[in-house]
mmCIF file of C-alpha atoms and ligand atoms in Angstrom:
data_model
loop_
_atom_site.group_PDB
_atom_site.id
_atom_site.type_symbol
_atom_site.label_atom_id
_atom_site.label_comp_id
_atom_site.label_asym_id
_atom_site.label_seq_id
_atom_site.Cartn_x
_atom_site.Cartn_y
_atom_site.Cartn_z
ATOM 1 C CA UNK A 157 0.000 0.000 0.000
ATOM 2 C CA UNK A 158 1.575 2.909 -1.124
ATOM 3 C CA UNK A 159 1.916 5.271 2.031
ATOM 4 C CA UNK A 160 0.726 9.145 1.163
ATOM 5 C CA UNK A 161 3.045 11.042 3.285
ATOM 6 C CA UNK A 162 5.941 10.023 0.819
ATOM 7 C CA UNK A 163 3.934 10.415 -1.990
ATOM 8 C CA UNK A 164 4.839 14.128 -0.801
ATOM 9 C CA UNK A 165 8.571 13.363 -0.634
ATOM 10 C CA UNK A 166 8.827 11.565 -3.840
ATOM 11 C CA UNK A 167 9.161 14.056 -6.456
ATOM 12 C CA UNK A 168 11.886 16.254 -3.881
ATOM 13 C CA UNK A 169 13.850 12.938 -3.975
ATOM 14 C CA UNK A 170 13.727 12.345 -7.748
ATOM 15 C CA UNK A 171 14.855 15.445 -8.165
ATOM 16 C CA UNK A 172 17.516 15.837 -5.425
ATOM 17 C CA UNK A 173 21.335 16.458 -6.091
ATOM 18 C CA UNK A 174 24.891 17.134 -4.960
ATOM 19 C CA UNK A 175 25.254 15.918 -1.484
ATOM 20 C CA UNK A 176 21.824 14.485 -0.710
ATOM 21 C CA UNK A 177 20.313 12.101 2.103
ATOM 22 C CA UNK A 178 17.177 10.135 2.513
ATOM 23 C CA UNK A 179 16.533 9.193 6.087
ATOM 24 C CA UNK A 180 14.249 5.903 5.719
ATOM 25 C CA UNK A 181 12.947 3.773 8.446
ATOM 26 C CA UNK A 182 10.541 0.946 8.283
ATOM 27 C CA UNK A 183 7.481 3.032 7.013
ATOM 28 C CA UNK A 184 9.497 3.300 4.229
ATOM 29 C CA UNK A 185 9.456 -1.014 3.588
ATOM 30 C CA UNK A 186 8.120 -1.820 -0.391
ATOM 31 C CA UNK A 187 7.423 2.043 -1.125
ATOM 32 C CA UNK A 188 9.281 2.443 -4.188
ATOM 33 C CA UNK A 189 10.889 5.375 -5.897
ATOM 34 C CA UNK A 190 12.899 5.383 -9.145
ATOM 35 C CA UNK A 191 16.731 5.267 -8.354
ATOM 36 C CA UNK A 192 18.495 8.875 -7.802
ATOM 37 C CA UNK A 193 21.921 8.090 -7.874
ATOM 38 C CA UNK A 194 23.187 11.068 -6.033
ATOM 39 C CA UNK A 195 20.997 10.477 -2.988
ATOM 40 C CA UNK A 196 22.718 8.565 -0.252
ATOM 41 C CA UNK A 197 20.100 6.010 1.486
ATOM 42 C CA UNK A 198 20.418 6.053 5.379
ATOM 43 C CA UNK A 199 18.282 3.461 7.281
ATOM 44 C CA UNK A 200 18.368 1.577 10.997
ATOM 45 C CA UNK A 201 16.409 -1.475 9.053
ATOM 46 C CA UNK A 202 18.532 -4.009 7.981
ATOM 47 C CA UNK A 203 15.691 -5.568 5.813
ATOM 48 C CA UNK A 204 15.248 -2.053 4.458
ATOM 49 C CA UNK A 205 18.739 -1.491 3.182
ATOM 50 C CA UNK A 206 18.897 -4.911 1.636
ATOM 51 C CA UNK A 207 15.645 -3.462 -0.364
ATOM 52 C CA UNK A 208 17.103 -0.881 -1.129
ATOM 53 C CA UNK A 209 20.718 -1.981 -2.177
ATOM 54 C CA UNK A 210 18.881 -4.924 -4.436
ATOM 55 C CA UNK A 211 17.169 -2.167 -6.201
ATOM 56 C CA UNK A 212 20.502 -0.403 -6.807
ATOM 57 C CA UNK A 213 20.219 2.246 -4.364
ATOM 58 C CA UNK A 214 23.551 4.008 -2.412
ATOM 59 C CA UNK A 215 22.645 2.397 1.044
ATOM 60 C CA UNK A 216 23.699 2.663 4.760
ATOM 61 C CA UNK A 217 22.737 0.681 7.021
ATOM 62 C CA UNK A 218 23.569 2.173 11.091
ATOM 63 C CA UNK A 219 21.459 3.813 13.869
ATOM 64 C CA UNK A 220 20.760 7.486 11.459
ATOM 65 C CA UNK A 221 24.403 8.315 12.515
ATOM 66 C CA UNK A 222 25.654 11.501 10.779
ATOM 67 C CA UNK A 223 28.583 11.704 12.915
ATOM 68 C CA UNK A 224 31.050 11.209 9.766
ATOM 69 C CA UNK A 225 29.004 14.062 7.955
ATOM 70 C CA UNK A 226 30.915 17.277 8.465
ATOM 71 C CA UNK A 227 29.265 20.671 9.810
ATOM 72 C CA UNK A 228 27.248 22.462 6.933
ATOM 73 C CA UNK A 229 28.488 19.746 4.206
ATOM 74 C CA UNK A 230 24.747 18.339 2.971
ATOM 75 C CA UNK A 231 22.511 20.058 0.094
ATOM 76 C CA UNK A 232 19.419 18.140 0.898
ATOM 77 C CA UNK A 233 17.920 15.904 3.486
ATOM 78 C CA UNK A 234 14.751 14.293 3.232
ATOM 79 C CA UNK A 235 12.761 12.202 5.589
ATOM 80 C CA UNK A 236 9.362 10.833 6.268
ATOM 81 C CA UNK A 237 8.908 10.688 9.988
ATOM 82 C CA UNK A 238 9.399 8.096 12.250
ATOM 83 C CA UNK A 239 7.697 6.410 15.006
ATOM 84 C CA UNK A 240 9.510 7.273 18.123
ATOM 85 C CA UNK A 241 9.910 11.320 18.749
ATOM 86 C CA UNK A 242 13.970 11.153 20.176
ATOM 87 C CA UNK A 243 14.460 10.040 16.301
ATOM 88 C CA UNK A 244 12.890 12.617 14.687
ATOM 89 C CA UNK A 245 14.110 15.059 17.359
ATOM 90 C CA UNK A 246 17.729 13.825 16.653
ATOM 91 C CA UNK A 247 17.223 13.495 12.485
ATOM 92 C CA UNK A 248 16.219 17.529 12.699
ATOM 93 C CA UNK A 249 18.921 18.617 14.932
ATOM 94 C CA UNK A 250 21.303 16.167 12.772
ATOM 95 C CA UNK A 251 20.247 18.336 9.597
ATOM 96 C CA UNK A 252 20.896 21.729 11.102
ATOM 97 C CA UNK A 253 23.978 21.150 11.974
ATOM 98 C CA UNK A 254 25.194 19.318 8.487
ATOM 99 C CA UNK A 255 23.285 21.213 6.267
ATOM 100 C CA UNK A 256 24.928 23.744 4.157
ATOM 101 C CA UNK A 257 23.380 27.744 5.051
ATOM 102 C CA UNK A 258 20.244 27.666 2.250
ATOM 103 C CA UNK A 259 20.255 23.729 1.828
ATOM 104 C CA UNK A 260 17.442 22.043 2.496
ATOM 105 C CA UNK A 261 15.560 19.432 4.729
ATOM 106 C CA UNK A 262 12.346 17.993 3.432
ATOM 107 C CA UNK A 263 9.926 16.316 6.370
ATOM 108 C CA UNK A 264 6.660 14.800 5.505
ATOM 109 C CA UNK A 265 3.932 12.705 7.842
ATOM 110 C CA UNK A 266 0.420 12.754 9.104
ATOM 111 C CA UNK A 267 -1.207 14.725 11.245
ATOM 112 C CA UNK A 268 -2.019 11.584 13.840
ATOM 113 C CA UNK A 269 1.614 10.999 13.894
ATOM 114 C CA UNK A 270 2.453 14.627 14.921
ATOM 115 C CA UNK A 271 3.549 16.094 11.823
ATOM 116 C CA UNK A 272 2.256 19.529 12.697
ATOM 117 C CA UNK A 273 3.854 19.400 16.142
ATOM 118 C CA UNK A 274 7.112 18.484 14.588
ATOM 119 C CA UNK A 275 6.925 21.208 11.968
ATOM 120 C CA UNK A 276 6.408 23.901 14.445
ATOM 121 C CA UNK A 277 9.237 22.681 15.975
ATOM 122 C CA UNK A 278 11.486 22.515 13.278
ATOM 123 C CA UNK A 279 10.151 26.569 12.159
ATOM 124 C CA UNK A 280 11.932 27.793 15.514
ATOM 125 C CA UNK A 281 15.214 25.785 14.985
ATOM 126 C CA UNK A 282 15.388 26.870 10.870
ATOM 127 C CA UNK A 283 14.734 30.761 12.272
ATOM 128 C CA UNK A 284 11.471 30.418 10.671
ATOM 129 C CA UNK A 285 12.256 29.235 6.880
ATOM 130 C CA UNK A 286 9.495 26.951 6.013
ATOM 131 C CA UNK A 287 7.510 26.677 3.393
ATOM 132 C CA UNK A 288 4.646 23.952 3.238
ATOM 133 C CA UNK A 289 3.015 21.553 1.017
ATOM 134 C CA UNK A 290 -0.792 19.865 1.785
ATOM 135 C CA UNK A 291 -1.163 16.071 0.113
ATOM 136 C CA UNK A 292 -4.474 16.764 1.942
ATOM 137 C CA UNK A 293 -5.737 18.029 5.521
ATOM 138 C CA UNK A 294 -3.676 15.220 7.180
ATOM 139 C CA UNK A 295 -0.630 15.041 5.222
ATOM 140 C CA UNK A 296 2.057 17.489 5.054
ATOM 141 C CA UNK A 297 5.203 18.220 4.128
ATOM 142 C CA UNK A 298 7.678 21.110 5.314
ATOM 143 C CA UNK A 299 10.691 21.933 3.189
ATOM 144 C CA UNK A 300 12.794 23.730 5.405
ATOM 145 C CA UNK A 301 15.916 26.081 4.279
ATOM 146 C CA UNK A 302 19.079 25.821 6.800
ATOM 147 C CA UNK A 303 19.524 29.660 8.440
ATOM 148 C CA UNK A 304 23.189 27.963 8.898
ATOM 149 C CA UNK A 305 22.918 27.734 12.440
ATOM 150 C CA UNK A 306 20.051 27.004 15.260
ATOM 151 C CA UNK A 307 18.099 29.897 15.916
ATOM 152 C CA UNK A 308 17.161 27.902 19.321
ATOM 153 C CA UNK A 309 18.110 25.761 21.579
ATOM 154 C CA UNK A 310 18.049 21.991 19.649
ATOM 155 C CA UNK A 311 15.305 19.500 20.082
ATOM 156 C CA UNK A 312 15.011 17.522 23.350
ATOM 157 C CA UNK A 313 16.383 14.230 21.731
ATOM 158 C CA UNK A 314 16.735 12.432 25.210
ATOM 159 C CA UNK A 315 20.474 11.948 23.898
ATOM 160 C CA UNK A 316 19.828 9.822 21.492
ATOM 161 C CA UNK A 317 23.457 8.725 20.486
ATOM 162 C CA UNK A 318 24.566 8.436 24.340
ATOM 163 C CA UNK A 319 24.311 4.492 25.495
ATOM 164 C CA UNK A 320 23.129 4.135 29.369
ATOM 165 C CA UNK A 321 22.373 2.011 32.104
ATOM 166 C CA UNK A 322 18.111 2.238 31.968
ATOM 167 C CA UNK A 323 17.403 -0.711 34.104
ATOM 168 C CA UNK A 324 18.640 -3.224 36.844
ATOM 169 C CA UNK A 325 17.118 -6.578 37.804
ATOM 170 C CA UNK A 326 18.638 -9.266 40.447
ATOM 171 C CA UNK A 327 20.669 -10.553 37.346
ATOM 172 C CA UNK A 328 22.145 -7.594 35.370
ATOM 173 C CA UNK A 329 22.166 -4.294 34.865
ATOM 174 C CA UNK A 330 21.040 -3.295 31.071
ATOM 175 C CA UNK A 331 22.254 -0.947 28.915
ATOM 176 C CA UNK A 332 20.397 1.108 26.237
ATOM 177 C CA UNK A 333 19.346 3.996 24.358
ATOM 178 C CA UNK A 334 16.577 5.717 22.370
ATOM 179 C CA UNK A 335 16.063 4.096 18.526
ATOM 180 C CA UNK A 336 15.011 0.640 20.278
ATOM 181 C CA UNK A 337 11.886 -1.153 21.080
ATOM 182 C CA UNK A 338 11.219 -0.766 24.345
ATOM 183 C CA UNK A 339 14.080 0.657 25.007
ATOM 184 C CA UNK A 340 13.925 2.196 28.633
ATOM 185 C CA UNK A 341 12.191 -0.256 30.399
ATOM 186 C CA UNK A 342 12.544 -4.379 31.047
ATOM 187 C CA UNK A 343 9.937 -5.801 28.695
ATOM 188 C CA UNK A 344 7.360 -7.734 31.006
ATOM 189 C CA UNK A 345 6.559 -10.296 28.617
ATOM 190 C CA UNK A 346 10.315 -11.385 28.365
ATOM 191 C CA UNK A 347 10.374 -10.690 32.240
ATOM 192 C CA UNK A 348 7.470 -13.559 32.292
ATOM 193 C CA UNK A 349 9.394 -15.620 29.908
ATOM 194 C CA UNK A 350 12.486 -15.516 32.098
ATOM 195 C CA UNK A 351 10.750 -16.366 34.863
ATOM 196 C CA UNK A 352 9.560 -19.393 34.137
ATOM 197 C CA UNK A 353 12.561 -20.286 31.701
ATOM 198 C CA UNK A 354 12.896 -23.673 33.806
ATOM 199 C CA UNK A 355 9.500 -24.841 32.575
ATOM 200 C CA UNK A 356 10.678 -25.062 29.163
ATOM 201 C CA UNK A 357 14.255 -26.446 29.873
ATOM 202 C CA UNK A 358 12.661 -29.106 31.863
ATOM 203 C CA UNK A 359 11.401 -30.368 28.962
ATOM 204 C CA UNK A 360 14.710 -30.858 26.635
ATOM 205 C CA UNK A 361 16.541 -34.147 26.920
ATOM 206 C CA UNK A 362 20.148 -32.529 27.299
ATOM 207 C CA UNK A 363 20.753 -28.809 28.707
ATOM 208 C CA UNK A 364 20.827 -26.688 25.614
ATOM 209 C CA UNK A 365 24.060 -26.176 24.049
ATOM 210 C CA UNK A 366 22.908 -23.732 21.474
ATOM 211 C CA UNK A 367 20.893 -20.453 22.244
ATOM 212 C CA UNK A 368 19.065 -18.184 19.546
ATOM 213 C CA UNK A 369 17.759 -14.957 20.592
ATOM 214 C CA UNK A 370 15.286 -14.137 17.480
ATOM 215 C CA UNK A 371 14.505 -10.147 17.542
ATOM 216 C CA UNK A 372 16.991 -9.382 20.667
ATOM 217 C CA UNK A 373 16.559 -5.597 21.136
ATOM 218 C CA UNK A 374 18.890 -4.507 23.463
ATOM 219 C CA UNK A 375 19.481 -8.029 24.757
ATOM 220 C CA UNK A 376 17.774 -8.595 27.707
ATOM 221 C CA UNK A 377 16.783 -12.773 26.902
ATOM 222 C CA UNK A 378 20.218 -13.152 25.923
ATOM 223 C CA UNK A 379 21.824 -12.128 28.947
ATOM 224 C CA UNK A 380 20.137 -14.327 30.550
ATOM 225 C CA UNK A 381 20.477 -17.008 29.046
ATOM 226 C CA UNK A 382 24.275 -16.398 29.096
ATOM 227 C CA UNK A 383 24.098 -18.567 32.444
ATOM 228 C CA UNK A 384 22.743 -21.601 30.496
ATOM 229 C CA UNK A 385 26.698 -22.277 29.358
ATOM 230 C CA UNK A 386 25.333 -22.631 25.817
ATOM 231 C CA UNK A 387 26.653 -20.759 22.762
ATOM 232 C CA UNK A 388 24.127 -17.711 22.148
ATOM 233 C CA UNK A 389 23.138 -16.355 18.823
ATOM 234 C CA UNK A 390 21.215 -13.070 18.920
ATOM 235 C CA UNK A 391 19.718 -11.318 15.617
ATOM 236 C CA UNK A 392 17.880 -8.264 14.637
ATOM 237 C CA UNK A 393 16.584 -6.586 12.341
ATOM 238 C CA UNK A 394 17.657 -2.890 14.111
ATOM 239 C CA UNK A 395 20.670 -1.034 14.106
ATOM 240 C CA UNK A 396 21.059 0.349 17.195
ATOM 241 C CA UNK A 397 19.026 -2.923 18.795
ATOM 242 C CA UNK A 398 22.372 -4.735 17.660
ATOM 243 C CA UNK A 399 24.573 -2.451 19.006
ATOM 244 C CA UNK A 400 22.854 -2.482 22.205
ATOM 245 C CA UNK A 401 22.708 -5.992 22.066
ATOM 246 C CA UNK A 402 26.643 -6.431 21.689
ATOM 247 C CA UNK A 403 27.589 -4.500 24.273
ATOM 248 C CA UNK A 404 25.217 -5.396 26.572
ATOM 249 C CA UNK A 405 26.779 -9.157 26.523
ATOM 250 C CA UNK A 406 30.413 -7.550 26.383
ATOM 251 C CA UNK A 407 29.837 -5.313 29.476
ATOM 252 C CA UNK A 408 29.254 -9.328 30.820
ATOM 253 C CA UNK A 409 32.171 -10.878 29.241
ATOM 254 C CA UNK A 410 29.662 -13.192 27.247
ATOM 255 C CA UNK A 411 31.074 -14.252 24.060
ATOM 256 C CA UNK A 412 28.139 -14.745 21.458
ATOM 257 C CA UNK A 413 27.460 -14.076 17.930
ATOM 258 C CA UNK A 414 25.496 -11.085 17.324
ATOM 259 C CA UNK A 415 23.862 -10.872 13.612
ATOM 260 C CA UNK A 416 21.805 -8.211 11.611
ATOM 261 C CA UNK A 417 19.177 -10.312 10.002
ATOM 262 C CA UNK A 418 15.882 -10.215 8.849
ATOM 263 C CA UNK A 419 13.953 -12.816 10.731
ATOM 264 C CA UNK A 420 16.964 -14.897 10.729
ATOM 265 C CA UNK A 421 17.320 -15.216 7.161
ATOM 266 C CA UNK A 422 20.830 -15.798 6.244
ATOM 267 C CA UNK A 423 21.678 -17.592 9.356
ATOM 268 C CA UNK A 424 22.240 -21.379 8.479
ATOM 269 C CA UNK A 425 22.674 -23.277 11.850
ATOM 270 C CA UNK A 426 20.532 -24.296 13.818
ATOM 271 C CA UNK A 427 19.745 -23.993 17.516
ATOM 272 C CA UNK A 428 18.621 -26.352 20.505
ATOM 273 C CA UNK A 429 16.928 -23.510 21.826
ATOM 274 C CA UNK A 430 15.465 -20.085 20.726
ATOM 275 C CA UNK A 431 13.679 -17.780 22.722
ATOM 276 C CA UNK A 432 11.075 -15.013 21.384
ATOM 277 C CA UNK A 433 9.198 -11.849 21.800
ATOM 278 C CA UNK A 434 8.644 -11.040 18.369
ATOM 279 C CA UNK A 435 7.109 -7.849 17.625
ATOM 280 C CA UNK A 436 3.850 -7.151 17.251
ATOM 281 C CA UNK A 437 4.270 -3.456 15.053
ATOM 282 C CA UNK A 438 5.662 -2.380 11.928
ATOM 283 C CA UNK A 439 6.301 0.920 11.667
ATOM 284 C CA UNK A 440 2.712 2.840 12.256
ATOM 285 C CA UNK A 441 0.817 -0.438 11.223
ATOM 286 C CA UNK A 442 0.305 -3.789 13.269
ATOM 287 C CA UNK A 443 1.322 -6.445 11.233
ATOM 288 C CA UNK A 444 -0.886 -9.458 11.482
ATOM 289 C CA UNK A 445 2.017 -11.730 9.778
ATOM 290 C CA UNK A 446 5.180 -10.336 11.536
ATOM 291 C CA UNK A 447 3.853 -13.307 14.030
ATOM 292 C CA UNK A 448 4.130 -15.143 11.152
ATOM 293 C CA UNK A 449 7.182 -14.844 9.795
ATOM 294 C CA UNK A 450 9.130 -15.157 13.531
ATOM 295 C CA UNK A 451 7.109 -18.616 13.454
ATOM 296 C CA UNK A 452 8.667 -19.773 10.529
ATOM 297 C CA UNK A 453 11.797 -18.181 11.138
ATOM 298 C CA UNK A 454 11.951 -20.470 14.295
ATOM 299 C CA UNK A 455 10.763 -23.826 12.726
ATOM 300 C CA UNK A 456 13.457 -23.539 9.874
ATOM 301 C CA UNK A 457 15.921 -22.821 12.725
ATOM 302 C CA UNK A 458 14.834 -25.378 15.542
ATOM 303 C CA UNK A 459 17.064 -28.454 15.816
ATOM 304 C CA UNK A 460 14.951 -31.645 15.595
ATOM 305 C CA UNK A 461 14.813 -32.507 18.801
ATOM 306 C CA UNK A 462 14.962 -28.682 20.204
ATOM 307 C CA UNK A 463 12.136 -26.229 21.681
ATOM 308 C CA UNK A 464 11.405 -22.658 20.884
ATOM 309 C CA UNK A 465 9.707 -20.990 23.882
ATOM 310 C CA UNK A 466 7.306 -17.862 22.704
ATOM 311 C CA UNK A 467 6.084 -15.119 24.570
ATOM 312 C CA UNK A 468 3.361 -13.287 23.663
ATOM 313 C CA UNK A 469 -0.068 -11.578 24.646
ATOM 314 C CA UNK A 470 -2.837 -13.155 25.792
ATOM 315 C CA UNK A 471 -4.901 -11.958 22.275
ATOM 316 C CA UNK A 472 -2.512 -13.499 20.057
ATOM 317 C CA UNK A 473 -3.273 -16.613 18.262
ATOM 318 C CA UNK A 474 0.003 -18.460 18.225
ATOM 319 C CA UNK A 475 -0.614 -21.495 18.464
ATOM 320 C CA UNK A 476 -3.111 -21.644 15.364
ATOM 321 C CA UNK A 477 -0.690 -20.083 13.715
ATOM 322 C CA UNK A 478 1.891 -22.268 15.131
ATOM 323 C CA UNK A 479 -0.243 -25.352 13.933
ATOM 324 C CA UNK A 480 0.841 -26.055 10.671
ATOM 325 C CA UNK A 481 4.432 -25.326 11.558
ATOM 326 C CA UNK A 482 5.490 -27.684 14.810
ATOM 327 C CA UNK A 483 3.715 -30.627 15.586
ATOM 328 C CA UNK A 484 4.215 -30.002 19.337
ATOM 329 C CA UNK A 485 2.551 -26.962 20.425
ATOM 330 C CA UNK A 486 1.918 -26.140 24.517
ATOM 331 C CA UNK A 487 0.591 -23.182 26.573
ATOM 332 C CA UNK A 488 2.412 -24.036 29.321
ATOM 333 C CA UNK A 489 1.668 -20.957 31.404
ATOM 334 C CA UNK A 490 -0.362 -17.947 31.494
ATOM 335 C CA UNK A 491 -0.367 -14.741 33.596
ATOM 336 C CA UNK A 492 -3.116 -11.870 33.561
ATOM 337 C CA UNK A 493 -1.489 -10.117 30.239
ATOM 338 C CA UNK A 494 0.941 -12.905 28.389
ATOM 339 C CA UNK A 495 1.278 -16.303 28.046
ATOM 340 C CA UNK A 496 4.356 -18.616 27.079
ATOM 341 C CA UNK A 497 3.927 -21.169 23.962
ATOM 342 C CA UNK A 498 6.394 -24.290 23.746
ATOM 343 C CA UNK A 499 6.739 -24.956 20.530
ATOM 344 C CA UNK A 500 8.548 -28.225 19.203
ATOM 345 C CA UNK A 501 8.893 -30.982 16.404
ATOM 346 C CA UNK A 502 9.727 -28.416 13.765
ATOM 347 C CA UNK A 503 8.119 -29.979 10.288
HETATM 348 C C1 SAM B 775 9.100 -7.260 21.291
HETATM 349 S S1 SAM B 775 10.750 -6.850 20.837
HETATM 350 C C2 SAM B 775 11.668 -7.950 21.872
HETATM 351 C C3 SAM B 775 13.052 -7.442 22.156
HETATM 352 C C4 SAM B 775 13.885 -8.276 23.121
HETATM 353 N N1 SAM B 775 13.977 -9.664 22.710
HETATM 354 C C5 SAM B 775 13.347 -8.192 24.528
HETATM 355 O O1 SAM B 775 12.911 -9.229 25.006
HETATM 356 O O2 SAM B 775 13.364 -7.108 25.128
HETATM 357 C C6 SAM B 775 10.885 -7.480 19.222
HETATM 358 C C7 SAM B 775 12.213 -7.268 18.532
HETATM 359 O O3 SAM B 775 12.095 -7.774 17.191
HETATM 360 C C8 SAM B 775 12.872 -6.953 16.347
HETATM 361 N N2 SAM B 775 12.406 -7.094 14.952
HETATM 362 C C9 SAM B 775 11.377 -6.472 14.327
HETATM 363 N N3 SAM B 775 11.291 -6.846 13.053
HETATM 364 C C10 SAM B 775 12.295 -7.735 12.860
HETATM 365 C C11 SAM B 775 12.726 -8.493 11.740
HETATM 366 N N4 SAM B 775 12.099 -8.402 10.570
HETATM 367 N N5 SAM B 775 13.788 -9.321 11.898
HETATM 368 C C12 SAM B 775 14.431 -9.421 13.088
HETATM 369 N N6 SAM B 775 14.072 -8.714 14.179
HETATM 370 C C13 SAM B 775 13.020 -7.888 14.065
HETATM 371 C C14 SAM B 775 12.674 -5.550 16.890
HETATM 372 O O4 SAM B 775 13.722 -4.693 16.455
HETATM 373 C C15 SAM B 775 12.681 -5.824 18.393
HETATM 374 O O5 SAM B 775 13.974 -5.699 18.908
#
C-alpha cells in the first residue's frame, strides 16, 4: 500500500542532487521510488537497506548516525517521519547542523503521527524558513531552508546517540538507548518468559548447548540465558538494537554471535533452543504476519529434537498459527497479560 506522506517526498527525492540524504525507516518497507543516484540512502532497518541496495540504491545501514558528515556539508535531506519522537528530534537537529546555510531538509507525515507538532518545531530551529506543502488536511510536508545555524536551543532528543544504564534486575544491569523497542524499560513479557525459563528447559533431553535470541533488542533474553553455558546467537533486524545488544553481553564478558538479520534469514545453523518476543508493530501499522514470519523463522531454525519458547499476549493466536508449523505446540503458562507457547517438532 503505497503510504501518502511520501507520496509528498517523492518528487523532492527524484529530483535531489549534490550531497543528498534520505533518512528511511521501516514506514518506508516496499514504497518504491525510481533510483536517484546522487541520494545517499540512510536506514536503521537491515531488511530495508537490503531493499534498497537490491534495487541499486547508495545504502547505509547504522542507527541514522551523521557523525562522519561534516558541519554544513549536505545540500538536501529528506525524511518521512518516524515512530519514536527522540528520532525525529535527533534526524532535525542532525540536519541543522550538516546542512549547508540555504540547503534544504524535506519532512513529511500525518497529522495523527504529529507532523504539525514536529513542523512547528522545526520553524523555531530553521529561524522560521518553512515553506509547506498539503497532500491533503492530514498530510504534510515542510521543506525547510538551513539559516546555517540554530536559531534555538536543539530538540530535546533524550540523547539519542549516548548508550546508558536504563534498568537493573537481580541478574544484570542493562544498557540502552533511544532508537530501540522498548528501550527504557525491562519488557514484562520477556520478564514472564524468564521467569519461568525452567519450565521449558525441563522439557529438553540434554541442557541446551545452542541459544538463539530471534529479535533481541537490546538483549535482555540473551543475557540471561548467558548462564545456560550454551553458545548464544542473537539477531535483529535494528541497528542500534544490535549495538545495544553487543555491548550489553560484552559489558558481561559473554562471548556470542550477534547478527543483523531479517527474521533470521541468512543464518544457516541451527539452535537447541530459541527464545522469542517477536514484535507485534511495523512501523505505524500492526502487522498481522510479523507473528508469522518469527514462526517460521523459528521452525526452519529449531534443531529436531529442540524447543522454541514464545512469549506473547494473551490476544494473540500463536498457536493456530503455530499449527501447521510444529507438531508439538503447549501453553504451558499464562499470567493476567501474556502467556508462554512451547513450541517443538519443527516440520
Ligand atoms: C518485542 S521486541 C523484543 C526485544 C527483546 N527480545 C526483549 O525481550 O526485550 C521485538 C524485537 O524484534 C525486532 N524485529 C522487528 N522486526 C524484525 C525483523 N524483521 N527481523 C528481526 N528482528 C526484528 C525488533 O527490532 C525488536 O527488537
Amino acid at each position: 500500500m503505497s503510504d501518502i506522506a511520501f507520496t509528498l517526498l517523492k518528487p523532492e527525492l527524484d529530483n535531489a542532487s549534490g550531497t543528498a540524504l534520505w533518512i528511511a525507516d521501516e514506514n518506508l518497507l516496499n514504497q518504491t521510488s525510481q533510483v536517484n543516484p546522487d541520494v545517499m540512502v540512510i536506514t536503521n532497518r537491515f531488511d530495508l537497506c537490503q531493499q534498497l541496495k537490491d534495487a541499486s540504491w547508495q545504502a547505509t545501514f547504522s542507527d541514522f548516525d551523521f557523525s562522519h558528515y561534516n558541519d554544513h556539508s549536505v545540500d538536501k535531506m529528506l525524511y518521512r517521519i518516524s515512530k519514536e519522537k527522540p528520532v525525529v528530534h535527533h534526524v532535525i537537529n542532525q540536519a541543522i547542523r550538516i546542512l549547508k546555510p540555504g540547503g534544504q531538509l524535506c519532512i513529511s507525515g500525518l497529522k495523527n503521527e504529529g507532523i504539525k507538532t514536529y513542523l512547528d518545531k522545526a520553524k523555531k530551529l530553521f529561524a522560521g524558513q518553512i515553506e509547506l506543502v498539503k497532500a491533503d488536511k492530514n498530510t504534510w510536508m515542510g521543506i525547510l531552508s538551513s539559516p546555517g545555524k540554530a536559531d534555538t536551543d536543539f530538540l530535546e532528543d533524550q540523547n539519542y546517540t549516548e548508550l546508558r544504564e536504563v534498568a537493573t534486575d537481580s541478574n544484570f544491569s542493562y544498557i540502552s538507548k533511544p532508537g530501540v523497542y522498548g528501550w527504557n524499560k525491562i519488557d514484562k513479557g520477556s520478564a514472564y518468559l524468564i521467569e519461568e525459563l525452567e519450565l521449558f528447559l525441563e522439557r529438553l533431553p540434554t541442557p541446551p548447548e545452542s541459544v538463539l535470541d530471534l529479535g533481541c533488542g537490546y538483549g535482555y533474553l540473551s543475557l540471561n540465558c548467558s548462564t545456560l553455558d550454551a553458545k548464544i546467537t542473537a539477531t535483529d533486524n535494528n541497528s542500534a538494537a544490535l549495538r545495544l545488544c553487543k555491548e550489553n553481553l560484552a559489558q558481561q564478558g559473554v562471548e556470542a554471535d550477534v547478527i543483523a538479520a531479517d527474521c533470521a534469514e541468512g543464518i544457516r545453523e541451527k539452535f537447541s533452543l530459541i527464545v522469542c518476543n517477536p514484535p507485534f508493530h511495523q512501523g505505524f501499522s500492526v502487522e498481522g504476519d510479523m507473528t508469522d514470519r518469527f514462526l517460521n523463522a523459528a521452525r526452519r531454525r529449531l534443531q529436531a529434537n529442540g524447543i522454541a519458547c514464545f512469549v506473547v499476549n494473551l490476544h494473540i493466536p500463536l498457536e493456530r498459527k503455530a499449527l501447521n508449523l510444529f507438531d508439538s505446540i503447549e501453553t504451558i503458562a499464562a499470567n493476567g497479560s501474556f502467556k508462554l507457547v512451547l513450541l517443538a517438532q519443527p516440520q
